[in-house]
Amino acid sequence: MLYLLRIVLRTLAWLDLAIFTLLMVLLAIPPSSWLGKIYPSLFQSWCRCFVRALGVELRLHQHFLGAMPQHFILIANHPSALEDIGIPALFPVRSLAKHEVKNWFLVGKIAKAAGTLFVERESKDSRQAAQQALIEAVQTGDNIALYPEGGCKGRRIAPRFLYGAFSASLASGVPILPVFLHHEAQAQFEWQAGEHLLTKIWRMASSPNRVVHYHVFEPISPQQFTDKESFNQAVYALYLGWQQRFLD
């Protein structure tokens, strides 16, 4: 009986997502100025709806005293595709995503309308334009989320962090909010070579363990650093420590 109930609830969750997605696509058609700040709020609700349909449980752990900052540049490790909806489901942010996301079926239109910033990683000009867009977005009051590894690198931290988040923090004076992600079923969630997005969604939805931990650590003020290199190195060292703490 409980098994049948779970099937019914999951089916309703996917139906809810399908209807919500159609609505979001329709609302993405008019000019963005028509919806103002309404669409980003709807996008956060849509991300939560997507997470619920996958059956994923996001657990948020705050590892510092006091309230979360109102204005921040969120960075996180990036082991899977779930972050593209998991981070916006929990935090009011505009994300930086690879240019290919624009062409994802339905999702691309929604992400664009929600204010997602895009970058062609192989293009120097695109990276520079994205960096300037990041700084301008932060300076106008937006919260930004990006992944300093430069893409999905699997369950282990990449050998280096890119400088974009740290340059934007230094230029704007807005603190870095570091988040470390830990999937209990890492192998089910991380990207595999040549894996299609729909295959990845199915693997996540059918994983026997769909618990994901979002560890939020104390905001890091850029005033502590004089250059992006030292800022980058200090934060990278923290991530290596958290990797040892949560994954080793």
CSV table of C-alpha atoms in Angstrom, one decimal:
chain,number,residue,atom,x,y,z
A,1,MET,CA,0.0,0.0,0.0
A,2,LEU,CA,2.8,2.4,0.9
A,3,TYR,CA,4.6,1.5,-2.3
A,4,LEU,CA,1.6,2.4,-4.4
A,5,LEU,CA,1.1,5.6,-2.5
A,6,ARG,CA,4.8,6.6,-3.2
A,7,ILE,CA,4.2,5.9,-6.9
A,8,VAL,CA,1.1,8.0,-7.0
A,9,LEU,CA,2.9,10.9,-5.2
A,10,ARG,CA,5.9,10.7,-7.5
A,11,THR,CA,3.5,10.7,-10.6
A,12,LEU,CA,1.7,13.7,-9.3
A,13,ALA,CA,5.1,15.5,-8.7
A,14,TRP,CA,6.1,14.9,-12.3
A,15,LEU,CA,2.7,16.0,-13.5
A,16,ASP,CA,3.1,19.2,-11.4
A,17,LEU,CA,6.5,19.8,-12.9
A,18,ALA,CA,5.2,19.3,-16.5
A,19,ILE,CA,2.4,21.8,-16.0
A,20,PHE,CA,4.7,24.3,-14.2
A,21,THR,CA,7.4,23.9,-17.0
A,22,LEU,CA,4.8,24.7,-19.7
A,23,LEU,CA,3.7,27.8,-17.8
A,24,MET,CA,7.3,28.9,-17.3
A,25,VAL,CA,8.0,28.5,-21.1
A,26,LEU,CA,4.9,30.5,-22.0
A,27,LEU,CA,5.9,33.3,-19.5
A,28,ALA,CA,9.4,33.4,-21.0
A,29,ILE,CA,8.0,34.5,-24.4
A,30,PRO,CA,7.2,38.2,-23.6
A,31,PRO,CA,10.0,40.7,-23.0
A,32,SER,CA,11.7,40.3,-19.6
A,33,SER,CA,10.7,43.8,-18.7
A,34,TRP,CA,7.1,42.7,-18.5
A,35,LEU,CA,7.6,40.4,-15.6
A,36,GLY,CA,10.2,42.4,-13.7
A,37,LYS,CA,11.3,40.4,-10.6
A,38,ILE,CA,8.4,38.0,-10.7
A,39,TYR,CA,10.0,35.5,-13.1
A,40,PRO,CA,13.1,34.9,-11.0
A,41,SER,CA,10.9,34.2,-8.0
A,42,LEU,CA,8.9,31.8,-10.1
A,43,PHE,CA,12.1,30.2,-11.3
A,44,GLN,CA,13.1,29.5,-7.7
A,45,SER,CA,9.7,27.8,-7.2
A,46,TRP,CA,10.1,25.9,-10.4
A,47,CYS,CA,13.6,24.6,-9.3
A,48,ARG,CA,12.1,23.4,-6.1
A,49,CYS,CA,9.3,21.7,-8.0
A,50,PHE,CA,12.0,20.0,-10.2
A,51,VAL,CA,13.9,18.8,-7.2
A,52,ARG,CA,10.7,17.4,-5.7
A,53,ALA,CA,9.9,15.5,-8.9
A,54,LEU,CA,13.3,13.9,-8.8
A,55,GLY,CA,12.6,12.8,-5.3
A,56,VAL,CA,15.8,14.5,-4.1
A,57,GLU,CA,16.2,15.7,-0.5
A,58,LEU,CA,18.3,18.8,-0.1
A,59,ARG,CA,19.7,19.3,3.4
A,60,LEU,CA,21.1,22.7,4.2
A,61,HIS,CA,23.7,23.0,6.9
A,62,GLN,CA,24.8,26.4,8.1
A,63,HIS,CA,28.3,26.2,9.7
A,64,PHE,CA,28.4,29.7,11.2
A,65,LEU,CA,26.6,31.8,13.7
A,66,GLY,CA,24.4,34.7,12.7
A,67,ALA,CA,22.1,35.3,9.7
A,68,MET,CA,22.9,34.6,6.1
A,69,PRO,CA,24.2,37.6,4.2
A,70,GLN,CA,21.6,39.5,2.1
A,71,HIS,CA,24.1,40.2,-0.7
A,72,PHE,CA,26.7,37.6,-1.8
A,73,ILE,CA,28.6,35.8,-4.5
A,74,LEU,CA,27.9,32.1,-4.0
A,75,ILE,CA,30.5,29.6,-5.1
A,76,ALA,CA,30.3,25.8,-4.9
A,77,ASN,CA,31.9,22.6,-6.1
A,78,HIS,CA,30.1,21.2,-9.1
A,79,PRO,CA,29.9,17.3,-9.1
A,80,SER,CA,26.6,16.9,-11.0
A,81,ALA,CA,23.9,18.6,-13.0
A,82,LEU,CA,21.7,18.8,-10.0
A,83,GLU,CA,23.4,22.0,-8.9
A,84,ASP,CA,21.8,23.9,-11.8
A,85,ILE,CA,18.4,23.6,-10.0
A,86,GLY,CA,19.5,22.7,-6.5
A,87,ILE,CA,21.4,26.0,-5.9
A,88,PRO,CA,18.6,28.2,-7.1
A,89,ALA,CA,16.1,26.1,-5.2
A,90,LEU,CA,17.7,27.1,-1.9
A,91,PHE,CA,19.3,30.5,-2.7
A,92,PRO,CA,18.0,33.6,-4.5
A,93,VAL,CA,20.7,33.8,-7.1
A,94,ARG,CA,21.4,34.4,-10.8
A,95,SER,CA,23.7,31.6,-12.1
A,96,LEU,CA,26.6,31.6,-14.5
A,97,ALA,CA,26.2,28.6,-16.8
A,98,LYS,CA,27.9,27.2,-19.9
A,99,HIS,CA,26.6,28.5,-23.2
A,100,GLU,CA,25.2,25.1,-24.2
A,101,VAL,CA,22.5,25.4,-21.5
A,102,LYS,CA,20.8,28.0,-23.7
A,103,ASN,CA,20.0,25.2,-26.2
A,104,TRP,CA,18.6,22.7,-23.7
A,105,PHE,CA,15.0,21.7,-24.5
A,106,LEU,CA,12.6,24.0,-22.6
A,107,VAL,CA,15.1,24.4,-19.7
A,108,GLY,CA,17.3,26.8,-21.8
A,109,LYS,CA,14.4,29.2,-22.4
A,110,ILE,CA,13.5,29.2,-18.7
A,111,ALA,CA,17.1,29.7,-17.6
A,112,LYS,CA,17.5,32.6,-20.0
A,113,ALA,CA,14.3,34.3,-18.9
A,114,ALA,CA,15.4,33.8,-15.2
A,115,GLY,CA,18.4,36.0,-15.8
A,116,THR,CA,21.1,33.3,-16.1
A,117,LEU,CA,24.4,34.5,-17.4
A,118,PHE,CA,26.1,32.4,-20.0
A,119,VAL,CA,29.7,31.8,-21.0
A,120,GLU,CA,31.5,30.0,-23.8
A,121,ARG,CA,34.3,28.4,-21.8
A,122,GLU,CA,36.6,28.0,-24.8
A,123,SER,CA,36.3,31.6,-25.9
A,124,LYS,CA,38.5,34.3,-24.2
A,125,ASP,CA,36.2,37.1,-25.4
A,126,SER,CA,33.2,35.3,-24.0
A,127,ARG,CA,34.9,34.7,-20.7
A,128,GLN,CA,35.9,38.4,-20.4
A,129,ALA,CA,32.3,39.5,-21.3
A,130,ALA,CA,30.9,37.1,-18.7
A,131,GLN,CA,33.3,38.5,-16.1
A,132,GLN,CA,32.1,42.0,-16.8
A,133,ALA,CA,28.5,40.9,-16.7
A,134,LEU,CA,29.1,39.2,-13.3
A,135,ILE,CA,30.6,42.4,-11.8
A,136,GLU,CA,27.8,44.6,-13.2
A,137,ALA,CA,25.1,42.2,-11.9
A,138,VAL,CA,26.7,42.1,-8.4
A,139,GLN,CA,27.1,45.9,-8.4
A,140,THR,CA,23.4,46.4,-9.2
A,141,GLY,CA,22.4,44.2,-6.2
A,142,ASP,CA,22.0,40.7,-7.6
A,143,ASN,CA,23.3,37.6,-5.9
A,144,ILE,CA,25.4,35.4,-8.2
A,145,ALA,CA,26.1,31.7,-8.1
A,146,LEU,CA,29.0,30.2,-10.0
A,147,TYR,CA,31.4,27.2,-9.9
A,148,PRO,CA,35.1,28.2,-9.7
A,149,GLU,CA,36.1,24.7,-11.0
A,150,GLY,CA,34.9,25.8,-14.4
A,151,GLY,CA,32.3,23.0,-14.9
A,152,CYS,CA,31.3,19.6,-13.6
A,153,LYS,CA,34.5,18.0,-12.4
A,154,GLY,CA,33.1,15.0,-10.6
A,155,ARG,CA,33.1,14.2,-6.9
A,156,ARG,CA,36.7,15.4,-6.3
A,157,ILE,CA,37.7,19.0,-6.3
A,158,ALA,CA,39.5,20.1,-9.5
A,159,PRO,CA,43.2,20.8,-9.5
A,160,ARG,CA,42.6,24.6,-9.5
A,161,PHE,CA,39.9,27.3,-9.2
A,162,LEU,CA,39.3,29.9,-11.8
A,163,TYR,CA,39.5,33.6,-10.8
A,164,GLY,CA,36.1,34.9,-11.9
A,165,ALA,CA,34.3,34.8,-8.5
A,166,PHE,CA,37.3,36.3,-6.7
A,167,SER,CA,37.8,39.1,-9.2
A,168,ALA,CA,34.1,40.0,-9.0
A,169,SER,CA,34.2,40.0,-5.2
A,170,LEU,CA,37.3,42.3,-5.1
A,171,ALA,CA,35.7,44.6,-7.7
A,172,SER,CA,32.4,44.9,-5.9
A,173,GLY,CA,33.3,44.4,-2.2
A,174,VAL,CA,30.6,41.7,-2.0
A,175,PRO,CA,31.6,38.7,0.1
A,176,ILE,CA,32.0,35.1,-1.2
A,177,LEU,CA,29.5,32.6,0.3
A,178,PRO,CA,31.2,29.2,0.1
A,179,VAL,CA,29.0,26.1,-0.3
A,180,PHE,CA,30.4,22.6,-0.3
A,181,LEU,CA,28.2,19.9,-1.9
A,182,HIS,CA,28.1,16.3,-0.8
A,183,HIS,CA,26.0,13.7,-2.5
A,184,GLU,CA,25.5,10.6,-0.4
A,185,ALA,CA,25.3,8.6,-3.7
A,186,GLN,CA,28.1,10.3,-5.5
A,187,ALA,CA,28.3,7.8,-8.4
A,188,GLN,CA,24.6,8.2,-9.2
A,189,PHE,CA,24.7,12.0,-9.4
A,190,GLU,CA,28.1,12.9,-10.9
A,191,TRP,CA,28.4,13.4,-14.7
A,192,GLN,CA,29.8,10.4,-16.6
A,193,ALA,CA,31.7,10.8,-19.9
A,194,GLY,CA,29.3,11.0,-22.8
A,195,GLU,CA,26.2,10.9,-20.6
A,196,HIS,CA,23.1,12.6,-22.0
A,197,LEU,CA,21.1,15.0,-19.8
A,198,LEU,CA,18.0,12.9,-19.9
A,199,THR,CA,20.0,9.8,-18.8
A,200,LYS,CA,21.4,11.8,-16.0
A,201,ILE,CA,18.0,12.9,-14.8
A,202,TRP,CA,16.8,9.3,-14.9
A,203,ARG,CA,19.9,8.2,-12.8
A,204,MET,CA,19.3,10.8,-10.2
A,205,ALA,CA,15.5,10.1,-10.0
A,206,SER,CA,16.1,6.4,-9.7
A,207,SER,CA,19.0,6.6,-7.2
A,208,PRO,CA,18.5,4.4,-4.1
A,209,ASN,CA,19.8,7.3,-2.1
A,210,ARG,CA,18.8,10.8,-3.1
A,211,VAL,CA,20.0,12.8,-0.1
A,212,VAL,CA,22.3,15.8,-1.0
A,213,HIS,CA,24.0,18.0,1.6
A,214,TYR,CA,24.6,21.7,1.1
A,215,HIS,CA,27.2,22.8,3.6
A,216,VAL,CA,27.2,26.6,3.9
A,217,PHE,CA,30.3,28.2,5.5
A,218,GLU,CA,31.0,31.7,6.9
A,219,PRO,CA,31.0,34.4,4.2
A,220,ILE,CA,34.6,35.5,3.2
A,221,SER,CA,35.1,39.3,2.9
A,222,PRO,CA,37.3,40.4,0.0
A,223,GLN,CA,38.8,43.1,2.3
A,224,GLN,CA,41.0,40.4,3.8
A,225,PHE,CA,42.9,40.1,0.4
A,226,THR,CA,44.9,42.4,-1.8
A,227,ASP,CA,44.7,40.3,-5.0
A,228,LYS,CA,42.7,37.6,-6.7
A,229,GLU,CA,45.5,35.1,-6.5
A,230,SER,CA,45.8,35.1,-2.7
A,231,PHE,CA,42.0,35.2,-2.4
A,232,ASN,CA,41.7,32.2,-4.8
A,233,GLN,CA,44.4,30.1,-3.0
A,234,ALA,CA,42.9,30.7,0.4
A,235,VAL,CA,39.5,29.6,-0.6
A,236,TYR,CA,40.8,26.7,-2.6
A,237,ALA,CA,42.6,25.5,0.5
A,238,LEU,CA,39.3,25.6,2.5
A,239,TYR,CA,37.6,23.4,-0.1
A,240,LEU,CA,40.4,20.9,0.0
A,241,GLY,CA,39.9,20.7,3.8
A,242,TRP,CA,36.1,20.3,3.4
A,243,GLN,CA,36.7,17.6,0.8
A,244,GLN,CA,38.8,15.7,3.3
A,245,ARG,CA,36.2,16.3,6.1
A,246,PHE,CA,33.1,15.1,4.1
A,247,LEU,CA,34.4,12.8,1.4
A,248,ASP,CA,37.6,11.0,2.7
